[in-house]
Amino acid sequence: MLEWIFNKYNPKHDTSITIIPFTLQDISDGYRDLGIREPASISNTILDLTRQKRDISSRLPESIYSLGYDLRKKTGKTGKFLPDGKEIRFAGEFVFVGRGNVLSEWLDWPNTFDKEFSISPKRVPKKIRPFIRQDEGALFSVIDYCDILSIVFDNKPKSIIRVQNPLKWQPNEIDGFYHGSWADGDVLYPVEAKALTTGDDINLVQMLGGFRTLSDKLSGEKIYLQPIAARMVKNGIHFAVFQKIRAGESVDVLKVTKRLKVSFSPAFDPWK
């Protein structure tokens, strides 16, 4: 299917074309033209291929990456419409990076963090601890019970609180959505989370797409946005805090300002 789309837009395999965007409709058309049954949902097709920082062969056929292209998720409106009036949305893009090169669009975690601290997991009610799992929902439950985000930002207890989890604003889904107040104004925190069960990496392009959707929706509001990445690890959580930006401001790159490591003491049995 990816070969079908690539050849549709670049039939001569001209590597002077550096970026080749394509849409969800292209994916649907590709499946149909190839006689392959279309999955029930195609919205996560490219996301599923780029969730983890793996070898390029796991996300592209050799016929494409041998030319020097890699695959990147892309979201947003194209400004074009189907006959039924439905707007066509982007799904991804092929990016020329040169033969033997790959995109580096996943968040790297250091061996040494800007700050490390331990907290007690005893704020999680004893009766529910046996039922805490290792998925994203459990991650946010523990964050909330232990008020971890307030601790991450060295703020007053219960000063950063949940709005809702998740937040679905098409074409993106934000895993966690929090609010905090500071001297220079209110801040909303969109959180991209990864669980132990999946082993997924933080895809910065995916985060940027969600941030842009949120920023556009809140454009005109006197509020700041500060993205956070949260990765569940054995007996702890890693956090990456990104630059704070006013809602509506145009952003091309999300910049990490600090990385923090949270460990549980005593050990948190569900996440051993």
Coordinates of N, CA, C and O in Angstrom, one line a residue, residues 172-253:
N172 N -6.2 14.4 16.4 CA -5.2 14.0 17.4 C -5.9 13.6 18.7 O -7.1 13.9 19.0
E173 N -5.2 12.8 19.4 CA -5.6 12.4 20.8 C -4.5 12.7 21.8 O -3.4 12.3 21.5
I174 N -4.8 13.5 22.8 CA -3.9 13.8 23.8 C -4.1 12.9 25.0 O -5.3 12.9 25.5
D175 N -3.1 12.2 25.5 CA -3.3 11.2 26.5 C -3.8 11.8 27.8 O -4.7 11.2 28.5
G176 N -3.1 12.9 28.2 CA -3.5 13.5 29.5 C -3.6 15.0 29.3 O -2.8 15.6 28.5
F177 N -4.4 15.6 30.1 CA -4.7 17.1 30.0 C -4.8 17.7 31.4 O -5.8 17.3 32.1
Y178 N -3.9 18.6 31.8 CA -3.8 19.1 33.1 C -3.8 20.6 33.1 O -3.5 21.3 32.1
H179 N -4.1 21.2 34.3 CA -4.1 22.7 34.4 C -3.3 23.1 35.6 O -3.4 22.4 36.7
G180 N -2.6 24.2 35.5 CA -1.9 24.8 36.6 C -1.9 26.3 36.6 O -2.1 26.9 35.5
S181 N -1.8 26.9 37.7 CA -1.7 28.4 37.8 C -0.4 28.9 38.3 O 0.1 28.3 39.3
W182 N 0.2 29.9 37.6 CA 1.4 30.5 38.0 C 1.3 32.0 38.1 O 0.3 32.6 37.7
A183 N 2.3 32.6 38.5 CA 2.3 34.1 38.7 C 2.1 34.8 37.3 O 1.4 35.9 37.3
D184 N 2.6 34.2 36.3 CA 2.5 34.8 34.9 C 1.3 34.3 34.1 O 1.2 34.6 33.0
G185 N 0.4 33.5 34.8 CA -0.8 33.1 34.1 C -1.0 31.6 34.2 O -0.2 30.9 34.7
D186 N -2.2 31.2 33.7 CA -2.6 29.8 33.7 C -1.9 29.0 32.6 O -1.6 29.6 31.6
V187 N -1.6 27.8 32.9 CA -0.9 26.9 32.0 C -1.7 25.6 31.8 O -2.2 25.0 32.8
L188 N -1.9 25.1 30.6 CA -2.4 23.8 30.3 C -1.3 22.9 29.9 O -0.4 23.3 29.1
Y189 N -1.4 21.7 30.4 CA -0.3 20.7 30.1 C -0.9 19.5 29.4 O -1.5 18.6 29.9
P190 N -0.6 19.4 28.1 CA -0.9 18.2 27.3 C 0.2 17.2 27.5 O 1.4 17.5 27.4
V191 N -0.2 16.0 27.9 CA 0.8 14.9 28.3 C 0.7 13.8 27.3 O -0.4 13.2 27.0
E192 N 1.9 13.5 26.7 CA 2.0 12.3 25.9 C 2.6 11.2 26.8 O 3.7 11.3 27.4
A193 N 1.9 10.0 26.9 CA 2.3 9.0 27.8 C 2.6 7.7 27.2 O 1.9 7.4 26.1
K194 N 3.5 6.9 27.7 CA 3.8 5.6 27.2 C 3.9 4.7 28.4 O 4.5 5.0 29.4
A195 N 3.3 3.5 28.2 CA 3.2 2.5 29.3 C 4.3 1.4 29.1 O 4.9 1.2 28.1
L196 N 4.4 0.7 30.2 CA 5.3 -0.5 30.2 C 4.9 -1.6 29.3 O 5.6 -2.3 28.7
T197 N 3.5 -1.7 29.1 CA 3.0 -2.8 28.4 C 3.3 -2.7 26.9 O 3.3 -3.7 26.2
T198 N 3.5 -1.5 26.4 CA 3.7 -1.3 24.9 C 5.1 -1.2 24.5 O 5.5 -1.6 23.4
G199 N 5.9 -0.6 25.3 CA 7.3 -0.4 25.0 C 7.5 0.6 23.9 O 8.5 0.7 23.2
D200 N 6.4 1.5 23.7 CA 6.5 2.5 22.6 C 7.4 3.6 23.0 O 7.7 3.9 24.2
D201 N 8.0 4.3 22.0 CA 8.8 5.5 22.2 C 7.9 6.8 22.1 O 6.8 6.7 21.5
I202 N 8.4 7.9 22.5 CA 7.8 9.2 22.4 C 8.1 9.7 21.0 O 9.2 10.0 20.7
N203 N 7.1 9.8 20.1 CA 7.2 10.3 18.8 C 7.0 11.8 18.8 O 5.9 12.3 19.1
L204 N 8.1 12.6 18.6 CA 8.0 14.0 18.7 C 7.1 14.7 17.6 O 6.5 15.7 17.8
V205 N 7.0 14.0 16.4 CA 6.1 14.5 15.4 C 4.6 14.4 15.8 O 3.8 15.3 15.6
Q206 N 4.3 13.2 16.4 CA 3.0 13.0 17.0 C 2.7 14.0 18.0 O 1.6 14.6 18.1
M207 N 3.6 14.3 18.9 CA 3.4 15.3 20.0 C 3.2 16.7 19.4 O 2.3 17.4 19.9
L208 N 4.0 17.0 18.4 CA 3.8 18.3 17.8 C 2.4 18.5 17.1 O 1.8 19.5 17.2
G209 N 2.0 17.4 16.5 CA 0.7 17.5 15.8 C -0.4 17.7 16.9 O -1.3 18.5 16.6
G210 N -0.4 17.0 18.0 CA -1.4 17.2 19.0 C -1.3 18.6 19.6 O -2.3 19.2 19.9
F211 N 0.0 19.1 19.8 CA 0.1 20.4 20.4 C -0.5 21.5 19.4 O -1.1 22.4 19.9
R212 N -0.2 21.3 18.1 CA -0.7 22.3 17.2 C -2.2 22.3 17.2 O -2.9 23.4 17.1
T213 N -2.8 21.2 17.2 CA -4.3 21.1 17.3 C -4.8 21.8 18.5 O -5.8 22.6 18.4
L214 N -4.2 21.5 19.6 CA -4.7 22.2 20.9 C -4.4 23.7 20.8 O -5.3 24.5 21.2
S215 N -3.3 24.1 20.3 CA -3.0 25.5 20.2 C -3.9 26.3 19.3 O -4.4 27.4 19.6
D216 N -4.3 25.6 18.2 CA -5.2 26.3 17.3 C -6.6 26.4 17.9 O -7.3 27.4 17.7
K217 N -7.0 25.3 18.6 CA -8.3 25.4 19.3 C -8.4 26.5 20.3 O -9.5 27.1 20.5
L218 N -7.3 26.7 21.0 CA -7.3 27.7 22.1 C -6.7 29.1 21.7 O -6.5 29.9 22.5
S219 N -6.5 29.3 20.4 CA -6.0 30.5 19.9 C -6.9 31.7 20.3 O -8.1 31.6 20.2
G220 N -6.3 32.7 20.8 CA -7.0 33.9 21.3 C -7.2 33.9 22.8 O -7.6 34.9 23.4
E221 N -7.1 32.7 23.4 CA -7.2 32.6 24.9 C -5.9 33.1 25.5 O -4.8 32.9 25.0
K222 N -6.0 33.7 26.7 CA -4.8 34.2 27.4 C -4.3 33.1 28.3 O -4.5 33.1 29.5
I223 N -3.7 32.1 27.7 CA -3.2 30.9 28.4 C -2.0 30.4 27.7 O -1.8 30.5 26.5
Y224 N -1.1 29.7 28.5 CA 0.1 29.1 28.0 C -0.2 27.6 27.9 O -1.0 27.0 28.6
L225 N 0.6 26.9 27.0 CA 0.6 25.5 26.9 C 2.0 25.0 27.1 O 3.0 25.6 26.6
Q226 N 2.2 23.9 27.8 CA 3.5 23.3 28.1 C 3.4 21.8 28.0 O 2.9 21.1 28.9
P227 N 3.9 21.2 26.9 CA 3.8 19.8 26.7 C 4.7 19.0 27.6 O 5.7 19.5 28.1
I228 N 4.2 17.8 28.0 CA 5.0 16.9 28.9 C 5.0 15.5 28.2 O 4.0 15.1 27.7
A229 N 6.1 14.9 28.3 CA 6.2 13.4 27.9 C 6.4 12.7 29.2 O 7.2 13.0 30.1
A230 N 5.6 11.6 29.4 CA 5.7 10.7 30.6 C 5.9 9.3 30.2 O 5.1 8.7 29.4
R231 N 7.0 8.6 30.6 CA 7.2 7.3 30.3 C 7.3 6.4 31.5 O 8.1 6.6 32.4
M232 N 6.4 5.4 31.6 CA 6.4 4.5 32.7 C 7.6 3.6 32.6 O 7.9 3.0 31.5
V233 N 8.3 3.4 33.7 CA 9.5 2.5 33.7 C 9.3 1.6 35.0 O 8.4 1.8 35.8
K234 N 10.2 0.6 35.1 CA 10.1 -0.2 36.3 C 10.3 0.6 37.6 O 11.2 1.4 37.7
N235 N 9.3 0.6 38.4 CA 9.3 1.3 39.7 C 9.5 2.8 39.6 O 10.1 3.4 40.4
G236 N 9.0 3.4 38.5 CA 9.1 4.8 38.3 C 8.5 5.4 37.1 O 7.9 4.7 36.3
I237 N 8.8 6.7 36.9 CA 8.3 7.4 35.7 C 9.4 8.4 35.3 O 10.0 9.0 36.1
H238 N 9.6 8.4 34.0 CA 10.5 9.5 33.4 C 9.7 10.6 32.8 O 8.7 10.3 32.1
F239 N 10.1 11.8 33.0 CA 9.3 13.0 32.5 C 10.3 13.8 31.7 O 11.4 14.0 32.0
A240 N 9.8 14.3 30.5 CA 10.4 15.3 29.8 C 9.5 16.5 29.7 O 8.3 16.4 29.3
V241 N 10.0 17.7 30.1 CA 9.2 18.9 30.1 C 9.7 19.8 29.0 O 10.9 20.0 28.8
F242 N 8.7 20.3 28.2 CA 9.0 21.0 27.0 C 8.8 22.5 27.2 O 8.2 22.9 28.3
Q243 N 9.3 23.3 26.3 CA 9.2 24.8 26.4 C 7.7 25.2 26.5 O 6.8 24.7 25.9
K244 N 7.5 26.2 27.4 CA 6.1 26.8 27.5 C 5.9 27.8 26.4 O 6.7 28.6 26.1
I245 N 4.7 27.7 25.8 CA 4.3 28.5 24.6 C 2.9 29.1 24.8 O 2.0 28.4 25.3
R246 N 2.7 30.3 24.4 CA 1.4 30.9 24.4 C 0.5 30.2 23.4 O 0.9 30.0 22.3
A247 N -0.8 30.0 23.8 CA -1.7 29.4 22.9 C -1.9 30.2 21.6 O -2.0 31.4 21.7
G248 N -1.9 29.5 20.5 CA -2.1 30.2 19.2 C -0.8 30.5 18.5 O -0.7 30.9 17.3
E249 N 0.3 30.4 19.3 CA 1.7 30.8 18.7 C 2.1 29.6 17.8 O 1.9 28.4 18.1
S250 N 2.7 30.0 16.6 CA 3.2 29.0 15.7 C 4.4 28.4 16.2 O 5.4 29.0 16.6
V251 N 4.5 27.0 16.1 CA 5.6 26.3 16.6 C 6.0 25.2 15.6 O 5.1 24.5 15.1
D252 N 7.3 25.0 15.2 CA 7.7 24.0 14.3 C 8.5 22.9 15.0 O 8.5 21.8 14.5
V253 N 9.0 23.2 16.2 CA 9.8 22.2 16.9 C 9.5 22.3 18.4 O 9.4 23.4 18.9

